[in-house]
Structure formats: C-alpha cells, structure tokens
Amino acid sequence: MCQADQLLDFLKTFECDNLYLVGDLIDGWALSKTFFWPQSHNDVIQKIFRKGRKGTKIYYIAGNHDEFLRVFAPQMFGNIIIEDTAIHMTIDNKKMLVLHGDQFDAVVNKMKWLSHFGSWAYDVSIMFNTGIAKIRKLFNLPYWSLSAWAKYKVKRAVNFISDYEESLLNYAKTKGASGIICGHIHHANIRDINGLTYMNCGDWVESCTALIEDKDGNFFIKTN
C-alpha cells in the first residue's frame, strides 16, 4: 500500500551525501502471503541505486517488515550498506543514532502474532482510507486518514508513542549520542526531550514524509 509514485517523485527532487532508508522499505510480511511487485517499485529501487552510483552513501537500516535482511548486516551490496544501526554525524558535529525502532516495541518482540494481526488491520484501514479519500476528493475536501484518527484518538496509543520516544532517547544516551533518528511507528516528529533530540521520519504509506538535514544543519520534516 506504499505510495511508490510519490516516493519516486520525492527522490528526484534532491541530491545528498548520505541517504538513510530507515527500515520497512520492502514489506516481507506482505510478500510472504501474496507476491506483489509492480513496475513503480522497481522504479524506486533503480532510482536509489542510481543515487549510489552518483556518490551518495546509502544506508539500509533493516526493520521488522524486512527483518530477513538483518542476517546480512553489516554488509555492503554494491553501493548500499546494510546495518542494524548507524551513526550520523550532523553538520554541527552532533552524533545521532539511526535505527528502525522495532527493537523497542514490546508487541513486535514478545507478541509477534499480535504484531502481524495489527499489520493486517492497518492494511485494511488503508483500504478504507483509499475509498474515503476518493469520496472526499469529489467534494473538494482535504485528505483525512481513518487509521491516523483512530491511532491518535486512543489514549493508550498516545501513551505508547510517548513511552516509545523516551525509551529510544534513553538508549541513545547510553551510546553517547545527542539524539535518535528512527521510524517504525508511522508518526513523523521532531522534539527535544531532556536535552536530547528525537526524530522520526514517518512513512510512505499515508503521510509521505521524510526527514532532511539542510546545508545549515537544520532538520525538518518534508511532506511530499
């Protein structure tokens, strides 16, 4: 259900020294059930490889949906470095720990069956979103996400996000990092907590967001 065309359009808009793919680029869970790989997905992969050939350092940080790649870490395939975690040094020389983030999700680690069920339920909600979006577009209404509304209206989900962010930052602190760059929970965000910086790049399923560091060392969330 990824927005491959929008991701490709985004990749065409910039050149960078380092490109971090923060997990779940390939949905191994879905592919294990039904193989679906349209040309648009090939176009995205080819564009990423093309950036590597032009000199961009590409780091593929495996996530829970593409965990099959973790057996290859650390390893380099062509111009792509597969890692479990990486260190990004910012322009102002701050050390940022980069990982997917599923390691800090108790449901993923201790109740994998529930995680798979949640993934299926999320896919179903995305299907509903597609229909809702088409209807709203007919009436010139802005995009509205059923799954996002449900996720952030449920108090337990909001508490989970807060705990998740703090757990990641505590881990970053033990590694001597100034902050964390992650994904996993599909919620793009930049916030400072107790002197450390938490940054989440979001996703390319609903929000279509990316985390960018500009030439002045400022981080911001880019929405496509």
Tab-separated table of C-alpha atoms in Angstrom:
chain	number	residue	atom	x	y	z
A	1	MET	CA	0.000	0.000	0.000
A	2	CYS	CA	3.008	2.309	-0.243
A	3	GLN	CA	2.846	5.497	-2.306
A	4	ALA	CA	5.661	4.426	-4.644
A	5	ASP	CA	4.964	7.090	-7.269
A	6	GLN	CA	5.127	9.867	-4.674
A	7	LEU	CA	8.315	8.402	-3.212
A	8	LEU	CA	9.897	8.333	-6.666
A	9	ASP	CA	8.896	11.958	-7.282
A	10	PHE	CA	10.482	12.901	-3.962
A	11	LEU	CA	13.741	11.057	-4.718
A	12	LYS	CA	14.029	13.025	-7.960
A	13	THR	CA	13.961	16.379	-6.164
A	14	PHE	CA	17.315	16.325	-4.343
A	15	GLU	CA	20.891	15.104	-4.182
A	16	CYS	CA	22.516	14.216	-0.862
A	17	ASP	CA	25.745	12.925	0.671
A	18	ASN	CA	24.008	10.332	2.867
A	19	LEU	CA	20.667	8.596	2.390
A	20	TYR	CA	19.261	6.546	5.261
A	21	LEU	CA	16.494	4.055	4.470
A	22	VAL	CA	15.150	3.529	7.975
A	23	GLY	CA	13.596	0.084	7.581
A	24	ASP	CA	10.443	-1.464	6.097
A	25	LEU	CA	11.276	-0.353	2.564
A	26	ILE	CA	10.375	-3.886	1.463
A	27	ASP	CA	7.347	-5.437	3.165
A	28	GLY	CA	8.486	-9.016	3.604
A	29	TRP	CA	5.415	-9.830	5.712
A	30	ALA	CA	3.067	-8.933	2.852
A	31	LEU	CA	5.220	-10.551	0.156
A	32	SER	CA	5.274	-13.827	2.090
A	33	LYS	CA	1.479	-14.005	1.692
A	34	THR	CA	0.910	-12.562	-1.775
A	35	PHE	CA	3.653	-11.523	-4.164
A	36	PHE	CA	3.023	-8.017	-5.454
A	37	TRP	CA	5.817	-6.064	-7.099
A	38	PRO	CA	4.684	-3.553	-9.753
A	39	GLN	CA	6.952	-1.526	-12.013
A	40	SER	CA	6.646	1.507	-9.735
A	41	HIS	CA	8.513	-0.433	-7.030
A	42	ASN	CA	11.292	-1.283	-9.490
A	43	ASP	CA	11.498	2.403	-10.419
A	44	VAL	CA	12.079	3.379	-6.780
A	45	ILE	CA	14.811	0.753	-6.274
A	46	GLN	CA	16.517	1.742	-9.528
A	47	LYS	CA	16.460	5.409	-8.513
A	48	ILE	CA	18.071	4.582	-5.162
A	49	PHE	CA	20.819	2.583	-6.895
A	50	ARG	CA	21.337	5.459	-9.324
A	51	LYS	CA	21.923	7.844	-6.413
A	52	GLY	CA	24.509	5.414	-5.068
A	53	ARG	CA	26.347	5.321	-8.393
A	54	LYS	CA	26.485	9.126	-8.324
A	55	GLY	CA	28.281	9.097	-4.968
A	56	THR	CA	25.561	9.090	-2.318
A	57	LYS	CA	26.312	6.827	0.652
A	58	ILE	CA	23.204	4.709	1.156
A	59	TYR	CA	22.486	3.040	4.479
A	60	TYR	CA	19.721	0.440	4.624
A	61	ILE	CA	18.653	0.017	8.259
A	62	ALA	CA	16.538	-3.147	8.357
A	63	GLY	CA	13.174	-3.038	10.150
A	64	ASN	CA	10.689	-5.633	11.342
A	65	HIS	CA	8.926	-5.966	7.975
A	66	ASP	CA	12.240	-6.553	6.186
A	67	GLU	CA	13.965	-8.329	9.072
A	68	PHE	CA	15.185	-11.030	6.657
A	69	LEU	CA	17.920	-8.555	5.698
A	70	ARG	CA	19.329	-8.442	9.224
A	71	VAL	CA	21.249	-11.665	8.658
A	72	PHE	CA	23.336	-9.750	6.106
A	73	ALA	CA	24.249	-6.894	8.478
A	74	PRO	CA	26.812	-5.477	8.493
A	75	GLN	CA	27.380	-5.966	4.794
A	76	MET	CA	27.787	-3.903	1.639
A	77	PHE	CA	25.921	-4.761	-1.553
A	78	GLY	CA	27.079	-2.540	-4.367
A	79	ASN	CA	26.633	0.993	-3.061
A	80	ILE	CA	24.212	0.041	-0.276
A	81	ILE	CA	25.389	-0.634	3.285
A	82	ILE	CA	23.032	-2.894	5.272
A	83	GLU	CA	23.142	-2.192	9.011
A	84	ASP	CA	21.091	-2.754	12.154
A	85	THR	CA	22.086	0.703	13.378
A	86	ALA	CA	24.176	3.538	12.032
A	87	ILE	CA	25.746	6.749	13.298
A	88	HIS	CA	25.030	10.005	11.507
A	89	MET	CA	27.276	12.952	12.266
A	90	THR	CA	25.362	16.190	11.751
A	91	ILE	CA	26.859	19.250	10.112
A	92	ASP	CA	27.362	20.801	13.558
A	93	ASN	CA	29.176	17.605	14.632
A	94	LYS	CA	26.474	16.005	16.760
A	95	LYS	CA	26.234	12.216	16.928
A	96	MET	CA	22.817	10.833	16.007
A	97	LEU	CA	21.957	7.152	16.412
A	98	VAL	CA	19.949	5.806	13.451
A	99	LEU	CA	17.775	2.687	13.743
A	100	HIS	CA	14.342	1.449	12.723
A	101	GLY	CA	12.928	1.288	16.249
A	102	ASP	CA	11.053	-2.005	16.377
A	103	GLN	CA	13.596	-3.207	18.949
A	104	PHE	CA	11.757	-1.001	21.468
A	105	ASP	CA	8.269	-2.242	20.603
A	106	ALA	CA	7.223	-4.898	23.118
A	107	VAL	CA	4.390	-6.122	20.884
A	108	VAL	CA	6.776	-6.793	17.989
A	109	ASN	CA	9.321	-8.542	20.193
A	110	LYS	CA	7.139	-10.520	22.612
A	111	MET	CA	3.799	-10.972	20.806
A	112	LYS	CA	4.708	-11.290	17.157
A	113	TRP	CA	1.347	-12.817	16.218
A	114	LEU	CA	-0.380	-9.693	17.532
A	115	SER	CA	2.015	-7.518	15.577
A	116	HIS	CA	1.128	-9.400	12.376
A	117	PHE	CA	-2.577	-9.004	13.166
A	118	GLY	CA	-2.046	-5.288	13.746
A	119	SER	CA	-0.268	-5.027	10.398
A	120	TRP	CA	-3.227	-6.729	8.695
A	121	ALA	CA	-5.698	-4.422	10.447
A	122	TYR	CA	-3.637	-1.417	9.402
A	123	ASP	CA	-3.701	-2.587	5.765
A	124	VAL	CA	-7.487	-2.917	5.956
A	125	SER	CA	-7.803	0.604	7.351
A	126	ILE	CA	-5.634	1.886	4.496
A	127	MET	CA	-8.055	0.265	2.020
A	128	PHE	CA	-10.901	2.143	3.676
A	129	ASN	CA	-8.797	5.305	3.572
A	130	THR	CA	-8.445	4.940	-0.202
A	131	GLY	CA	-12.207	4.850	-0.654
A	132	ILE	CA	-12.769	7.710	1.781
A	133	ALA	CA	-10.114	9.794	0.014
A	134	LYS	CA	-11.805	9.346	-3.366
A	135	ILE	CA	-15.177	10.428	-1.959
A	136	ARG	CA	-13.685	13.456	-0.174
A	137	LYS	CA	-11.857	14.438	-3.358
A	138	LEU	CA	-15.163	14.537	-5.254
A	139	PHE	CA	-16.350	17.173	-2.767
A	140	ASN	CA	-13.005	19.046	-2.796
A	141	LEU	CA	-12.348	18.107	0.815
A	142	PRO	CA	-8.787	17.673	2.167
A	143	TYR	CA	-7.263	14.255	2.811
A	144	TRP	CA	-8.363	12.648	6.082
A	145	SER	CA	-6.959	9.414	7.479
A	146	LEU	CA	-9.197	6.965	9.322
A	147	SER	CA	-6.240	4.985	10.676
A	148	ALA	CA	-4.387	8.096	11.856
A	149	TRP	CA	-7.539	9.430	13.520
A	150	ALA	CA	-8.083	6.146	15.346
A	151	LYS	CA	-4.433	5.857	16.350
A	152	TYR	CA	-4.093	9.305	17.861
A	153	LYS	CA	-7.526	9.426	19.487
A	154	VAL	CA	-6.895	6.326	21.545
A	155	LYS	CA	-5.228	7.297	24.818
A	156	ARG	CA	-3.293	4.036	25.044
A	157	ALA	CA	-1.787	4.632	21.594
A	158	VAL	CA	-0.760	8.172	22.535
A	159	ASN	CA	0.876	6.872	25.717
A	160	PHE	CA	2.664	4.178	23.697
A	161	ILE	CA	4.154	6.798	21.366
A	162	SER	CA	5.350	8.886	24.298
A	163	ASP	CA	6.924	5.872	26.021
A	164	TYR	CA	8.469	4.751	22.738
A	165	GLU	CA	10.128	8.115	22.174
A	166	GLU	CA	11.548	8.266	25.694
A	167	SER	CA	12.824	4.673	25.534
A	168	LEU	CA	14.693	5.371	22.315
A	169	LEU	CA	16.270	8.521	23.720
A	170	ASN	CA	17.367	6.712	26.865
A	171	TYR	CA	19.060	4.132	24.657
A	172	ALA	CA	20.723	6.852	22.559
A	173	LYS	CA	22.070	8.399	25.745
A	174	THR	CA	23.748	5.104	26.722
A	175	LYS	CA	25.521	5.171	23.340
A	176	GLY	CA	26.807	8.692	23.865
A	177	ALA	CA	24.567	10.109	21.139
A	178	SER	CA	22.873	13.511	21.095
A	179	GLY	CA	19.674	12.011	19.780
A	180	ILE	CA	17.913	9.385	17.722
A	181	ILE	CA	16.642	9.065	14.149
A	182	CYS	CA	14.054	6.318	13.663
A	183	GLY	CA	10.839	5.184	12.002
A	184	HIS	CA	8.573	2.213	12.777
A	185	ILE	CA	5.509	3.911	14.308
A	186	HIS	CA	4.452	5.850	11.162
A	187	HIS	CA	4.385	9.163	13.010
A	188	ALA	CA	6.794	11.847	11.783
A	189	ASN	CA	8.017	14.061	14.589
A	190	ILE	CA	10.911	16.189	15.816
A	191	ARG	CA	11.080	17.042	19.501
A	192	ASP	CA	13.602	17.697	22.241
A	193	ILE	CA	13.348	15.737	25.496
A	194	ASN	CA	15.708	16.455	28.382
A	195	GLY	CA	18.412	17.846	26.122
A	196	LEU	CA	18.241	15.022	23.569
A	197	THR	CA	16.638	15.148	20.129
A	198	TYR	CA	14.061	12.623	18.932
A	199	MET	CA	13.374	12.496	15.195
A	200	ASN	CA	11.020	10.150	13.358
A	201	CYS	CA	10.882	10.166	9.560
A	202	GLY	CA	7.262	8.956	9.287
A	203	ASP	CA	6.241	6.748	6.357
A	204	TRP	CA	5.431	6.492	2.650
A	205	VAL	CA	2.064	4.825	3.153
A	206	GLU	CA	-0.079	7.693	4.428
A	207	SER	CA	1.851	10.776	5.475
A	208	CYS	CA	4.534	10.549	2.742
A	209	THR	CA	7.184	12.243	4.858
A	210	ALA	CA	10.959	12.298	5.059
A	211	LEU	CA	13.486	13.748	7.458
A	212	ILE	CA	16.005	16.128	5.896
A	213	GLU	CA	19.110	17.900	7.175
A	214	ASP	CA	19.829	21.052	5.166
A	215	LYS	CA	23.210	22.628	4.442
A	216	ASP	CA	22.993	24.708	7.627
A	217	GLY	CA	22.487	21.640	9.820
A	218	ASN	CA	18.785	22.231	10.413
A	219	PHE	CA	16.466	19.209	10.429
A	220	PHE	CA	12.920	19.382	9.129
A	221	ILE	CA	10.131	17.048	8.056
A	222	LYS	CA	9.435	17.160	4.341
A	223	THR	CA	5.898	16.302	3.278
A	224	ASN	CA	5.552	15.298	-0.345
